[in-house]
PDB file of C-alpha atoms in Angstrom:
ATOM      1  CA  MET A   1     -23.362 -19.221  -4.109  1.00 81.00           C
ATOM      2  CA  THR A   2     -20.614 -21.131  -2.268  1.00 90.00           C
ATOM      3  CA  ASP A   3     -17.124 -19.731  -1.863  1.00 91.00           C
ATOM      4  CA  GLN A   4     -15.783 -22.210  -4.416  1.00 92.00           C
ATOM      5  CA  GLN A   5     -18.391 -21.205  -7.021  1.00 94.00           C
ATOM      6  CA  LEU A   6     -17.664 -17.547  -6.284  1.00 95.00           C
ATOM      7  CA  VAL A   7     -13.928 -18.053  -6.768  1.00 95.00           C
ATOM      8  CA  GLU A   8     -14.476 -19.944 -10.038  1.00 95.00           C
ATOM      9  CA  ALA A   9     -16.739 -17.177 -11.319  1.00 95.00           C
ATOM     10  CA  LEU A  10     -14.207 -14.540 -10.273  1.00 95.00           C
ATOM     11  CA  LYS A  11     -11.438 -16.432 -12.039  1.00 94.00           C
ATOM     12  CA  ALA A  12     -13.619 -16.508 -15.155  1.00 94.00           C
ATOM     13  CA  GLY A  13     -13.843 -12.706 -14.912  1.00 92.00           C
ATOM     14  CA  GLU A  14     -17.589 -12.517 -14.288  1.00 93.00           C
ATOM     15  CA  GLU A  15     -18.551  -9.019 -13.227  1.00 93.00           C
ATOM     16  CA  SER A  16     -21.668 -10.241 -11.417  1.00 95.00           C
ATOM     17  CA  ALA A  17     -19.472 -12.448  -9.225  1.00 96.00           C
ATOM     18  CA  PHE A  18     -17.314  -9.469  -8.347  1.00 96.00           C
ATOM     19  CA  ARG A  19     -20.420  -7.536  -7.374  1.00 96.00           C
ATOM     20  CA  VAL A  20     -21.566 -10.413  -5.155  1.00 96.00           C
ATOM     21  CA  LEU A  21     -18.112 -10.575  -3.571  1.00 97.00           C
ATOM     22  CA  VAL A  22     -18.078  -6.853  -2.777  1.00 97.00           C
ATOM     23  CA  GLU A  23     -21.627  -6.717  -1.497  1.00 96.00           C
ATOM     24  CA  THR A  24     -21.264  -9.768   0.743  1.00 96.00           C
ATOM     25  CA  ARG A  25     -17.736  -9.078   2.061  1.00 97.00           C
ATOM     26  CA  GLN A  26     -17.479  -5.285   2.164  1.00 97.00           C
ATOM     27  CA  GLY A  27     -18.307  -5.237   5.882  1.00 97.00           C
ATOM     28  CA  LEU A  28     -15.668  -7.856   6.676  1.00 97.00           C
ATOM     29  CA  VAL A  29     -12.974  -6.000   4.741  1.00 97.00           C
ATOM     30  CA  TYR A  30     -13.947  -2.513   5.914  1.00 98.00           C
ATOM     31  CA  ASN A  31     -14.214  -3.486   9.598  1.00 97.00           C
ATOM     32  CA  THR A  32     -10.843  -5.261   9.546  1.00 97.00           C
ATOM     33  CA  VAL A  33      -9.124  -2.385   7.774  1.00 97.00           C
ATOM     34  CA  LEU A  34     -10.777   0.236  10.001  1.00 97.00           C
ATOM     35  CA  GLY A  35      -9.554  -1.545  13.127  1.00 96.00           C
ATOM     36  CA  LEU A  36      -5.977  -1.294  11.829  1.00 96.00           C
ATOM     37  CA  VAL A  37      -5.855   2.121  10.126  1.00 96.00           C
ATOM     38  CA  GLN A  38      -8.215   3.830  12.635  1.00 95.00           C
ATOM     39  CA  ASN A  39      -9.543   6.409  10.199  1.00 95.00           C
ATOM     40  CA  ALA A  40     -12.844   6.122   8.295  1.00 95.00           C
ATOM     41  CA  GLU A  41     -11.685   7.806   5.054  1.00 95.00           C
ATOM     42  CA  ASP A  42      -8.439   5.844   4.919  1.00 96.00           C
ATOM     43  CA  ALA A  43     -10.374   2.640   5.659  1.00 97.00           C
ATOM     44  CA  GLU A  44     -12.657   3.319   2.675  1.00 97.00           C
ATOM     45  CA  ASP A  45      -9.673   3.870   0.339  1.00 97.00           C
ATOM     46  CA  VAL A  46      -7.804   0.832   1.610  1.00 97.00           C
ATOM     47  CA  SER A  47     -10.936  -1.362   1.397  1.00 98.00           C
ATOM     48  CA  GLN A  48     -11.355  -0.363  -2.256  1.00 97.00           C
ATOM     49  CA  GLU A  49      -7.707  -1.231  -2.826  1.00 97.00           C
ATOM     50  CA  VAL A  50      -8.260  -4.641  -1.208  1.00 97.00           C
ATOM     51  CA  PHE A  51     -11.077  -5.478  -3.637  1.00 97.00           C
ATOM     52  CA  ILE A  52      -9.029  -4.258  -6.599  1.00 96.00           C
ATOM     53  CA  LYS A  53      -6.154  -6.515  -5.480  1.00 96.00           C
ATOM     54  CA  VAL A  54      -8.533  -9.454  -5.089  1.00 97.00           C
ATOM     55  CA  PHE A  55      -9.965  -8.820  -8.566  1.00 95.00           C
ATOM     56  CA  GLU A  56      -6.478  -8.687 -10.087  1.00 93.00           C
ATOM     57  CA  SER A  57      -4.930 -11.604  -8.206  1.00 94.00           C
ATOM     58  CA  VAL A  58      -7.781 -14.067  -7.663  1.00 95.00           C
ATOM     59  CA  ARG A  59      -6.230 -16.360 -10.298  1.00 93.00           C
ATOM     60  CA  GLN A  60      -3.276 -16.820  -7.938  1.00 91.00           C
ATOM     61  CA  PHE A  61      -5.612 -18.131  -5.223  1.00 94.00           C
ATOM     62  CA  LYS A  62      -4.879 -21.856  -5.109  1.00 90.00           C
ATOM     63  CA  GLY A  63      -7.460 -22.814  -2.520  1.00 90.00           C
ATOM     64  CA  GLU A  64      -4.849 -23.863   0.055  1.00 90.00           C
ATOM     65  CA  SER A  65      -6.763 -21.876   2.671  1.00 93.00           C
ATOM     66  CA  ALA A  66     -10.401 -20.836   2.884  1.00 95.00           C
ATOM     67  CA  PHE A  67     -11.286 -17.948   0.573  1.00 96.00           C
ATOM     68  CA  THR A  68     -12.365 -15.795   3.549  1.00 96.00           C
ATOM     69  CA  THR A  69      -9.002 -16.415   5.237  1.00 97.00           C
ATOM     70  CA  TRP A  70      -7.228 -15.309   2.047  1.00 97.00           C
ATOM     71  CA  LEU A  71      -9.436 -12.218   1.899  1.00 97.00           C
ATOM     72  CA  TYR A  72      -8.529 -11.358   5.521  1.00 97.00           C
ATOM     73  CA  ARG A  73      -4.836 -11.752   4.636  1.00 97.00           C
ATOM     74  CA  VAL A  74      -5.139  -9.395   1.673  1.00 97.00           C
ATOM     75  CA  ALA A  75      -7.009  -6.890   3.871  1.00 97.00           C
ATOM     76  CA  VAL A  76      -4.434  -7.029   6.691  1.00 97.00           C
ATOM     77  CA  THR A  77      -1.456  -6.840   4.316  1.00 97.00           C
ATOM     78  CA  THR A  78      -2.931  -3.910   2.398  1.00 97.00           C
ATOM     79  CA  ALA A  79      -3.765  -2.039   5.616  1.00 97.00           C
ATOM     80  CA  LEU A  80      -0.235  -2.556   6.948  1.00 96.00           C
ATOM     81  CA  GLU A  81       1.308  -1.428   3.636  1.00 96.00           C
ATOM     82  CA  PHE A  82      -0.856   1.678   3.834  1.00 96.00           C
ATOM     83  CA  LEU A  83       0.274   2.408   7.414  1.00 95.00           C
ATOM     84  CA  ARG A  84       3.956   1.975   6.476  1.00 94.00           C
ATOM     85  CA  LYS A  85       3.536   4.304   3.500  1.00 93.00           C
ATOM     86  CA  LYS A  86       1.769   6.829   5.718  1.00 92.00           C
ATOM     87  CA  LYS A  87       4.579   6.636   8.274  1.00 88.00           C
ATOM     88  CA  ARG A  88       7.182   7.283   5.561  1.00 88.00           C
ATOM     89  CA  LYS A  89       5.174  10.262   4.322  1.00 85.00           C
ATOM     90  CA  LYS A  90       4.988  11.642   7.859  1.00 81.00           C
ATOM     91  CA  ARG A  91       8.760  11.358   8.253  1.00 79.00           C
ATOM     92  CA  PHE A  92       9.269  13.099   4.916  1.00 76.00           C
ATOM     93  CA  ALA A  93       6.710  15.774   5.864  1.00 74.00           C
ATOM     94  CA  PHE A  94       8.590  16.323   9.125  1.00 68.00           C
ATOM     95  CA  LEU A  95      11.844  16.819   7.216  1.00 70.00           C
ATOM     96  CA  THR A  96      10.311  19.213   4.713  1.00 71.00           C
ATOM     97  CA  SER A  97       8.544  21.108   7.506  1.00 69.00           C
ATOM     98  CA  LEU A  98      11.990  21.783   9.029  1.00 67.00           C
ATOM     99  CA  PHE A  99      12.756  23.717   5.861  1.00 66.00           C
ATOM    100  CA  GLY A 100       9.356  25.389   5.877  1.00 62.00           C
ATOM    101  CA  GLU A 101       8.180  23.729   2.663  1.00 57.00           C
ATOM    102  CA  ASP A 102       5.259  21.731   3.955  1.00 52.00           C
ATOM    103  CA  GLN A 103       2.420  23.005   6.084  1.00 53.00           C
ATOM    104  CA  SER A 104       0.430  19.756   6.256  1.00 51.00           C
ATOM    105  CA  PRO A 105      -0.372  18.368   9.724  1.00 50.00           C
ATOM    106  CA  LEU A 106       2.100  15.755  10.953  1.00 49.00           C
ATOM    107  CA  HIS A 107      -0.275  13.783  13.146  1.00 53.00           C
ATOM    108  CA  ASP A 108      -3.731  12.336  12.788  1.00 60.00           C
ATOM    109  CA  PRO A 109      -6.342  13.682  15.157  1.00 57.00           C
ATOM    110  CA  PRO A 110      -6.099  11.256  18.122  1.00 64.00           C
ATOM    111  CA  ASP A 111      -9.839  10.880  18.648  1.00 79.00           C
ATOM    112  CA  PHE A 112     -10.719   7.793  16.660  1.00 89.00           C
ATOM    113  CA  VAL A 113     -13.653   5.870  17.999  1.00 89.00           C
ATOM    114  CA  HIS A 114     -14.830   2.788  16.179  1.00 93.00           C
ATOM    115  CA  PRO A 115     -18.476   3.371  15.186  1.00 94.00           C
ATOM    116  CA  GLY A 116     -19.474  -0.058  16.488  1.00 93.00           C
ATOM    117  CA  VAL A 117     -18.412   0.633  20.092  1.00 93.00           C
ATOM    118  CA  GLN A 118     -21.266   0.866  22.571  1.00 91.00           C
ATOM    119  CA  LEU A 119     -22.094   4.387  23.708  1.00 91.00           C
ATOM    120  CA  ASP A 120     -21.117   3.773  27.361  1.00 91.00           C
ATOM    121  CA  ASN A 121     -17.669   2.575  26.331  1.00 92.00           C
ATOM    122  CA  ARG A 122     -16.754   5.249  23.795  1.00 93.00           C
ATOM    123  CA  GLU A 123     -14.336   7.248  25.994  1.00 92.00           C
ATOM    124  CA  LYS A 124     -12.558   4.129  27.208  1.00 93.00           C
ATOM    125  CA  ALA A 125     -12.400   2.700  23.682  1.00 94.00           C
ATOM    126  CA  LYS A 126     -10.892   5.971  22.405  1.00 94.00           C
ATOM    127  CA  VAL A 127      -8.001   5.583  24.864  1.00 93.00           C
ATOM    128  CA  LEU A 128      -7.659   1.891  24.075  1.00 94.00           C
ATOM    129  CA  PHE A 129      -7.400   2.490  20.305  1.00 95.00           C
ATOM    130  CA  GLN A 130      -4.617   5.023  20.912  1.00 93.00           C
ATOM    131  CA  ALA A 131      -2.786   2.461  23.020  1.00 94.00           C
ATOM    132  CA  ILE A 132      -3.277  -0.274  20.376  1.00 95.00           C
ATOM    133  CA  GLN A 133      -1.376   1.891  17.871  1.00 93.00           C
ATOM    134  CA  LYS A 134       1.713   1.609  20.083  1.00 94.00           C
ATOM    135  CA  LEU A 135       1.765  -2.198  20.076  1.00 96.00           C
ATOM    136  CA  PRO A 136       4.272  -4.180  17.983  1.00 96.00           C
ATOM    137  CA  GLU A 137       2.793  -5.116  14.581  1.00 95.00           C
ATOM    138  CA  ASN A 138       2.049  -8.816  15.221  1.00 96.00           C
ATOM    139  CA  GLN A 139       0.422  -8.124  18.580  1.00 97.00           C
ATOM    140  CA  ARG A 140      -1.631  -5.318  17.021  1.00 97.00           C
ATOM    141  CA  ILE A 141      -2.876  -7.601  14.226  1.00 97.00           C
ATOM    142  CA  ALA A 142      -3.758 -10.472  16.562  1.00 97.00           C
ATOM    143  CA  PHE A 143      -5.467  -8.224  19.123  1.00 97.00           C
ATOM    144  CA  THR A 144      -7.417  -6.277  16.486  1.00 96.00           C
ATOM    145  CA  LEU A 145      -8.580  -9.359  14.585  1.00 97.00           C
ATOM    146  CA  HIS A 146      -9.707 -10.980  17.836  1.00 96.00           C
ATOM    147  CA  LYS A 147     -11.279  -7.975  19.547  1.00 95.00           C
ATOM    148  CA  VAL A 148     -12.511  -5.786  16.669  1.00 95.00           C
ATOM    149  CA  GLU A 149     -13.333  -8.368  14.027  1.00 95.00           C
ATOM    150  CA  GLY A 150     -14.343 -10.979  16.607  1.00 94.00           C
ATOM    151  CA  LEU A 151     -12.294 -13.826  15.128  1.00 96.00           C
ATOM    152  CA  SER A 152     -11.517 -16.879  17.245  1.00 97.00           C
ATOM    153  CA  TYR A 153      -7.896 -17.758  18.086  1.00 97.00           C
ATOM    154  CA  GLN A 154      -8.019 -20.488  15.433  1.00 97.00           C
ATOM    155  CA  GLU A 155      -9.251 -18.043  12.778  1.00 97.00           C
ATOM    156  CA  VAL A 156      -6.594 -15.474  13.740  1.00 97.00           C
ATOM    157  CA  ALA A 157      -3.976 -18.237  13.511  1.00 97.00           C
ATOM    158  CA  ASP A 158      -5.190 -19.113   9.988  1.00 97.00           C
ATOM    159  CA  VAL A 159      -5.022 -15.486   8.858  1.00 97.00           C
ATOM    160  CA  MET A 160      -1.610 -14.622  10.275  1.00 96.00           C
ATOM    161  CA  PRO A 161      -0.615 -17.610   9.555  1.00 93.00           C
ATOM    162  CA  THR A 162       0.695 -19.168  12.764  1.00 95.00           C
ATOM    163  CA  THR A 163      -0.319 -21.596  15.495  1.00 97.00           C
ATOM    164  CA  VAL A 164      -3.124 -21.134  17.990  1.00 97.00           C
ATOM    165  CA  ALA A 165      -0.571 -21.198  20.815  1.00 97.00           C
ATOM    166  CA  ALA A 166       1.348 -18.370  19.170  1.00 97.00           C
ATOM    167  CA  VAL A 167      -1.848 -16.331  18.840  1.00 97.00           C
ATOM    168  CA  GLU A 168      -2.671 -16.918  22.512  1.00 97.00           C
ATOM    169  CA  SER A 169       0.803 -15.742  23.409  1.00 97.00           C
ATOM    170  CA  LEU A 170       0.544 -12.671  21.133  1.00 97.00           C
ATOM    171  CA  ILE A 171      -2.779 -11.631  22.638  1.00 97.00           C
ATOM    172  CA  HIS A 172      -1.534 -12.233  26.182  1.00 97.00           C
ATOM    173  CA  ARG A 173       1.547 -10.069  25.508  1.00 97.00           C
ATOM    174  CA  ALA A 174      -0.629  -7.451  23.808  1.00 97.00           C
ATOM    175  CA  ARG A 175      -2.780  -7.195  26.936  1.00 96.00           C
ATOM    176  CA  GLN A 176       0.306  -6.888  29.173  1.00 95.00           C
ATOM    177  CA  ASN A 177       1.761  -4.173  26.945  1.00 96.00           C
ATOM    178  CA  LEU A 178      -1.553  -2.349  26.762  1.00 96.00           C
ATOM    179  CA  LYS A 179      -1.736  -2.310  30.570  1.00 94.00           C
ATOM    180  CA  LYS A 180       1.722  -0.700  30.723  1.00 93.00           C
ATOM    181  CA  ILE A 181       0.882   1.803  27.980  1.00 94.00           C
ATOM    182  CA  LEU A 182      -2.370   2.772  29.704  1.00 92.00           C
ATOM    183  CA  GLN A 183      -0.654   3.214  33.095  1.00 89.00           C
ATOM    184  CA  ASP A 184       2.035   5.383  31.484  1.00 86.00           C
ATOM    185  CA  TYR A 185      -0.589   7.347  29.596  1.00 79.00           C
ATOM    186  CA  TYR A 186      -2.403   8.305  32.788  1.00 74.00           C
ATOM    187  CA  LYS A 187       0.794   8.854  34.823  1.00 73.00           C
ATOM    188  CA  GLN A 188       2.019  11.380  32.261  1.00 68.00           C
ATOM    189  CA  ASP A 189      -1.369  13.144  32.510  1.00 56.00           C
ATOM    190  CA  ILE A 190      -1.494  13.586  28.715  1.00 47.00           C
TER     191      ILE A 190
ATOM    192  CA  MET B   1     -12.153   9.832  33.762  1.00 49.00           C
ATOM    193  CA  PRO B   2      -9.526  10.847  36.358  1.00 48.00           C
ATOM    194  CA  LYS B   3      -6.040  11.368  34.963  1.00 53.00           C
ATOM    195  CA  LYS B   4      -3.998   9.592  37.640  1.00 62.00           C
ATOM    196  CA  GLN B   5      -2.668   6.139  38.445  1.00 72.00           C
ATOM    197  CA  LEU B   6      -5.246   3.654  37.246  1.00 78.00           C
ATOM    198  CA  THR B   7      -6.407   0.782  39.369  1.00 83.00           C
ATOM    199  CA  ASP B   8      -6.205  -2.702  37.900  1.00 85.00           C
ATOM    200  CA  GLN B   9      -9.966  -2.701  37.654  1.00 88.00           C
ATOM    201  CA  GLN B  10      -9.989   0.509  35.590  1.00 89.00           C
ATOM    202  CA  VAL B  11      -7.352  -0.919  33.240  1.00 90.00           C
ATOM    203  CA  GLU B  12      -9.424  -4.059  32.818  1.00 91.00           C
ATOM    204  CA  GLU B  13     -12.502  -1.928  32.085  1.00 92.00           C
ATOM    205  CA  ILE B  14     -10.620  -0.088  29.327  1.00 93.00           C
ATOM    206  CA  LEU B  15      -9.320  -3.350  27.894  1.00 93.00           C
ATOM    207  CA  ASP B  16     -12.828  -4.766  27.867  1.00 92.00           C
ATOM    208  CA  SER B  17     -14.370  -1.642  26.341  1.00 93.00           C
ATOM    209  CA  LEU B  18     -14.482  -3.319  22.919  1.00 93.00           C
ATOM    210  CA  SER B  19     -16.593  -6.215  24.077  1.00 88.00           C
ATOM    211  CA  GLY B  20     -20.026  -6.339  22.528  1.00 88.00           C
ATOM    212  CA  MET B  21     -19.044  -3.919  19.772  1.00 92.00           C
ATOM    213  CA  GLU B  22     -20.814  -4.069  16.428  1.00 94.00           C
ATOM    214  CA  LYS B  23     -19.054  -4.356  13.106  1.00 94.00           C
ATOM    215  CA  ALA B  24     -18.585  -1.213  11.054  1.00 95.00           C
ATOM    216  CA  GLU B  25     -19.954  -0.999   7.511  1.00 96.00           C
ATOM    217  CA  PRO B  26     -18.732   1.319   4.753  1.00 96.00           C
ATOM    218  CA  ARG B  27     -20.940   4.185   3.574  1.00 96.00           C
ATOM    219  CA  PRO B  28     -23.763   3.250   1.158  1.00 96.00           C
ATOM    220  CA  PHE B  29     -22.965   2.771  -2.562  1.00 96.00           C
ATOM    221  CA  PHE B  30     -19.505   1.356  -1.814  1.00 97.00           C
ATOM    222  CA  TYR B  31     -19.654  -0.822  -4.938  1.00 97.00           C
ATOM    223  CA  THR B  32     -20.504   2.183  -7.143  1.00 96.00           C
ATOM    224  CA  ARG B  33     -17.521   4.135  -5.815  1.00 97.00           C
ATOM    225  CA  LEU B  34     -15.292   1.093  -6.270  1.00 97.00           C
ATOM    226  CA  GLN B  35     -16.432   0.686  -9.877  1.00 96.00           C
ATOM    227  CA  ALA B  36     -15.740   4.371 -10.567  1.00 95.00           C
ATOM    228  CA  ARG B  37     -12.230   4.041  -9.142  1.00 95.00           C
ATOM    229  CA  MET B  38     -11.515   0.907 -11.153  1.00 94.00           C
ATOM    230  CA  ALA B  39     -12.713   2.572 -14.360  1.00 92.00           C
ATOM    231  CA  LYS B  40     -10.524   5.598 -13.654  1.00 90.00           C
ATOM    232  CA  GLU B  41      -7.501   3.441 -12.913  1.00 87.00           C
ATOM    233  CA  ALA B  42      -8.076   1.386 -16.077  1.00 85.00           C
ATOM    234  CA  ASP B  43      -8.005   4.605 -18.150  1.00 79.00           C
ATOM    235  CA  ASN B  44      -4.693   5.622 -16.672  1.00 78.00           C
ATOM    236  CA  SER B  45      -3.259   2.142 -16.442  1.00 69.00           C
ATOM    237  CA  ALA B  46      -1.325   1.907 -19.732  1.00 70.00           C
ATOM    238  CA  TRP B  47       0.623   5.146 -19.360  1.00 72.00           C
ATOM    239  CA  GLY B  48       0.659   4.909 -15.598  1.00 71.00           C
ATOM    240  CA  ARG B  49       2.207   1.448 -15.680  1.00 72.00           C
ATOM    241  CA  THR B  50       4.845   2.514 -18.194  1.00 77.00           C
ATOM    242  CA  ILE B  51       5.744   5.613 -16.206  1.00 77.00           C
ATOM    243  CA  SER B  52       5.839   3.788 -12.901  1.00 74.00           C
ATOM    244  CA  LEU B  53       8.003   1.057 -14.450  1.00 76.00           C
ATOM    245  CA  VAL B  54      10.456   3.506 -15.982  1.00 77.00           C
ATOM    246  CA  SER B  55      10.579   5.658 -12.854  1.00 77.00           C
ATOM    247  CA  ARG B  56      11.547   2.732 -10.644  1.00 79.00           C
ATOM    248  CA  PRO B  57      15.094   3.399  -9.411  1.00 80.00           C
ATOM    249  CA  ALA B  58      16.236  -0.127 -10.281  1.00 84.00           C
ATOM    250  CA  VAL B  59      14.926   0.130 -13.859  1.00 85.00           C
ATOM    251  CA  ALA B  60      16.297   3.641 -14.407  1.00 85.00           C
ATOM    252  CA  PHE B  61      19.707   2.680 -12.981  1.00 87.00           C
ATOM    253  CA  SER B  62      19.832  -0.493 -15.088  1.00 90.00           C
ATOM    254  CA  ALA B  63      18.967   1.491 -18.225  1.00 90.00           C
ATOM    255  CA  VAL B  64      21.786   3.979 -17.560  1.00 91.00           C
ATOM    256  CA  VAL B  65      24.290   1.179 -16.876  1.00 92.00           C
ATOM    257  CA  LEU B  66      23.203  -0.672 -20.043  1.00 92.00           C
ATOM    258  CA  PHE B  67      23.555   2.518 -22.085  1.00 92.00           C
ATOM    259  CA  LEU B  68      27.059   3.142 -20.736  1.00 92.00           C
ATOM    260  CA  LEU B  69      28.096  -0.479 -21.317  1.00 91.00           C
ATOM    261  CA  MET B  70      26.875  -0.349 -24.924  1.00 89.00           C
ATOM    262  CA  ASN B  71      28.755   2.891 -25.467  1.00 89.00           C
ATOM    263  CA  GLY B  72      31.894   1.365 -24.031  1.00 87.00           C
ATOM    264  CA  TYR B  73      31.515  -1.731 -26.189  1.00 85.00           C
ATOM    265  CA  PHE B  74      31.128   0.247 -29.414  1.00 82.00           C
ATOM    266  CA  LEU B  75      33.939   2.656 -28.562  1.00 81.00           C
ATOM    267  CA  PHE B  76      36.573   0.137 -27.540  1.00 80.00           C
ATOM    268  CA  ASN B  77      35.676  -2.988 -29.524  1.00 78.00           C
ATOM    269  CA  LYS B  78      33.773  -2.160 -32.657  1.00 67.00           C
ATOM    270  CA  PHE B  79      35.517   0.952 -33.909  1.00 64.00           C
ATOM    271  CA  GLY B  80      38.906  -0.034 -32.477  1.00 63.00           C
ATOM    272  CA  GLN B  81      39.010  -3.135 -34.741  1.00 69.00           C
ATOM    273  CA  GLN B  82      38.214  -1.351 -38.010  1.00 69.00           C
ATOM    274  CA  PRO B  83      41.198  -0.867 -40.385  1.00 72.00           C
ATOM    275  CA  PRO B  84      42.118   2.751 -41.108  1.00 73.00           C
ATOM    276  CA  PRO B  85      40.627   4.139 -44.349  1.00 74.00           C
ATOM    277  CA  SER B  86      42.856   3.837 -47.393  1.00 81.00           C
ATOM    278  CA  GLU B  87      44.399   6.769 -49.284  1.00 83.00           C
ATOM    279  CA  GLU B  88      41.848   6.309 -52.083  1.00 84.00           C
ATOM    280  CA  THR B  89      38.999   6.727 -49.669  1.00 83.00           C
ATOM    281  CA  TYR B  90      40.446  10.022 -48.477  1.00 84.00           C
ATOM    282  CA  GLN B  91      40.839  11.249 -52.041  1.00 86.00           C
ATOM    283  CA  ALA B  92      37.320  10.235 -53.016  1.00 87.00           C
ATOM    284  CA  LEU B  93      35.961  11.990 -49.944  1.00 85.00           C
ATOM    285  CA  ALA B  94      37.968  15.143 -50.754  1.00 85.00           C
ATOM    286  CA  VAL B  95      36.600  15.230 -54.329  1.00 84.00           C
ATOM    287  CA  GLU B  96      33.064  14.688 -53.123  1.00 83.00           C
ATOM    288  CA  TYR B  97      33.456  17.407 -50.478  1.00 83.00           C
ATOM    289  CA  SER B  98      34.786  19.954 -52.945  1.00 78.00           C
ATOM    290  CA  GLU B  99      31.911  19.181 -55.344  1.00 72.00           C
ATOM    291  CA  MET B 100      29.322  19.506 -52.656  1.00 70.00           C
ATOM    292  CA  ASN B 101      30.715  22.813 -51.431  1.00 70.00           C
ATOM    293  CA  SER B 102      30.879  24.435 -54.856  1.00 66.00           C
ATOM    294  CA  PRO B 103      28.211  27.117 -55.149  1.00 64.00           C
ATOM    295  CA  PHE B 104      25.655  26.480 -57.882  1.00 61.00           C
ATOM    296  CA  TYR B 105      26.758  29.581 -59.804  1.00 62.00           C
ATOM    297  CA  GLU B 106      30.266  28.112 -60.058  1.00 61.00           C
ATOM    298  CA  VAL B 107      28.875  24.806 -61.307  1.00 57.00           C
ATOM    299  CA  ASN B 108      26.712  26.481 -63.954  1.00 59.00           C
ATOM    300  CA  GLN B 109      29.331  29.052 -64.929  1.00 59.00           C
ATOM    301  CA  GLU B 110      30.552  28.666 -68.486  1.00 60.00           C
ATOM    302  CA  ASN B 111      34.261  28.745 -68.921  1.00 59.00           C
ATOM    303  CA  PRO B 112      35.495  31.488 -71.246  1.00 58.00           C
TER     304      PRO B 112
END
């Protein structure tokens, strides 16, 4: 089934098409979301939300970009919305904890390791993922899509959407910032 | 890994630690869990949508403002323009009131 046939079937509300979509793209969505939210349970919830959004809004897909590009956009947007919501909740939890009303932990455990990282690199990757969280949003998206999801600069540019030159610049700046963050991290002996 | 100033080579090694990584997959039966969630959300959708719509600050605020505006309109325009009731109306009301407030034993009482 081609992407166009899949989209037509989804627009017609065919359940079998939705099943095909989920089973063929669940890895793409989950891996992208996991790279951004850095938590397996959250990534599962957000991935489900992505497919629900796609199911509800596929009629709005005009075909101006490739369907996979659109799917990446929905995944990235949903993951970022989730992170913003989580940040707001943390701030609120901090405020309520000042008054002794909330005992929930304020921080995620900082030991996320992507399950696809090679065994030899796990410790280094753990530090790198912590540093990635400190990057500005656009740099984080570009770096994650390129490094974790393995998209080319052109594909990242289509998803974001921006130019290839802008993506090159974002990834270059992300690397520079990551170098600084990593140096600071080890200087502070955290 | 030593916790000190990193050499450029060590930084590069960390930055390249994601190279050759495999893609992550969700746990098995992802579609089944997704279907269950969609079914659950569909059950709650009608009430949930209404409640979430009404509880939106913009909607709630607009409803309160609309209510106050309507009150103001009726108070100052509608009732303010009505002519005062005539003397006959007052008399008719008084008669009706006195009849309604007469106890049944007074109504049924035979006059001597």
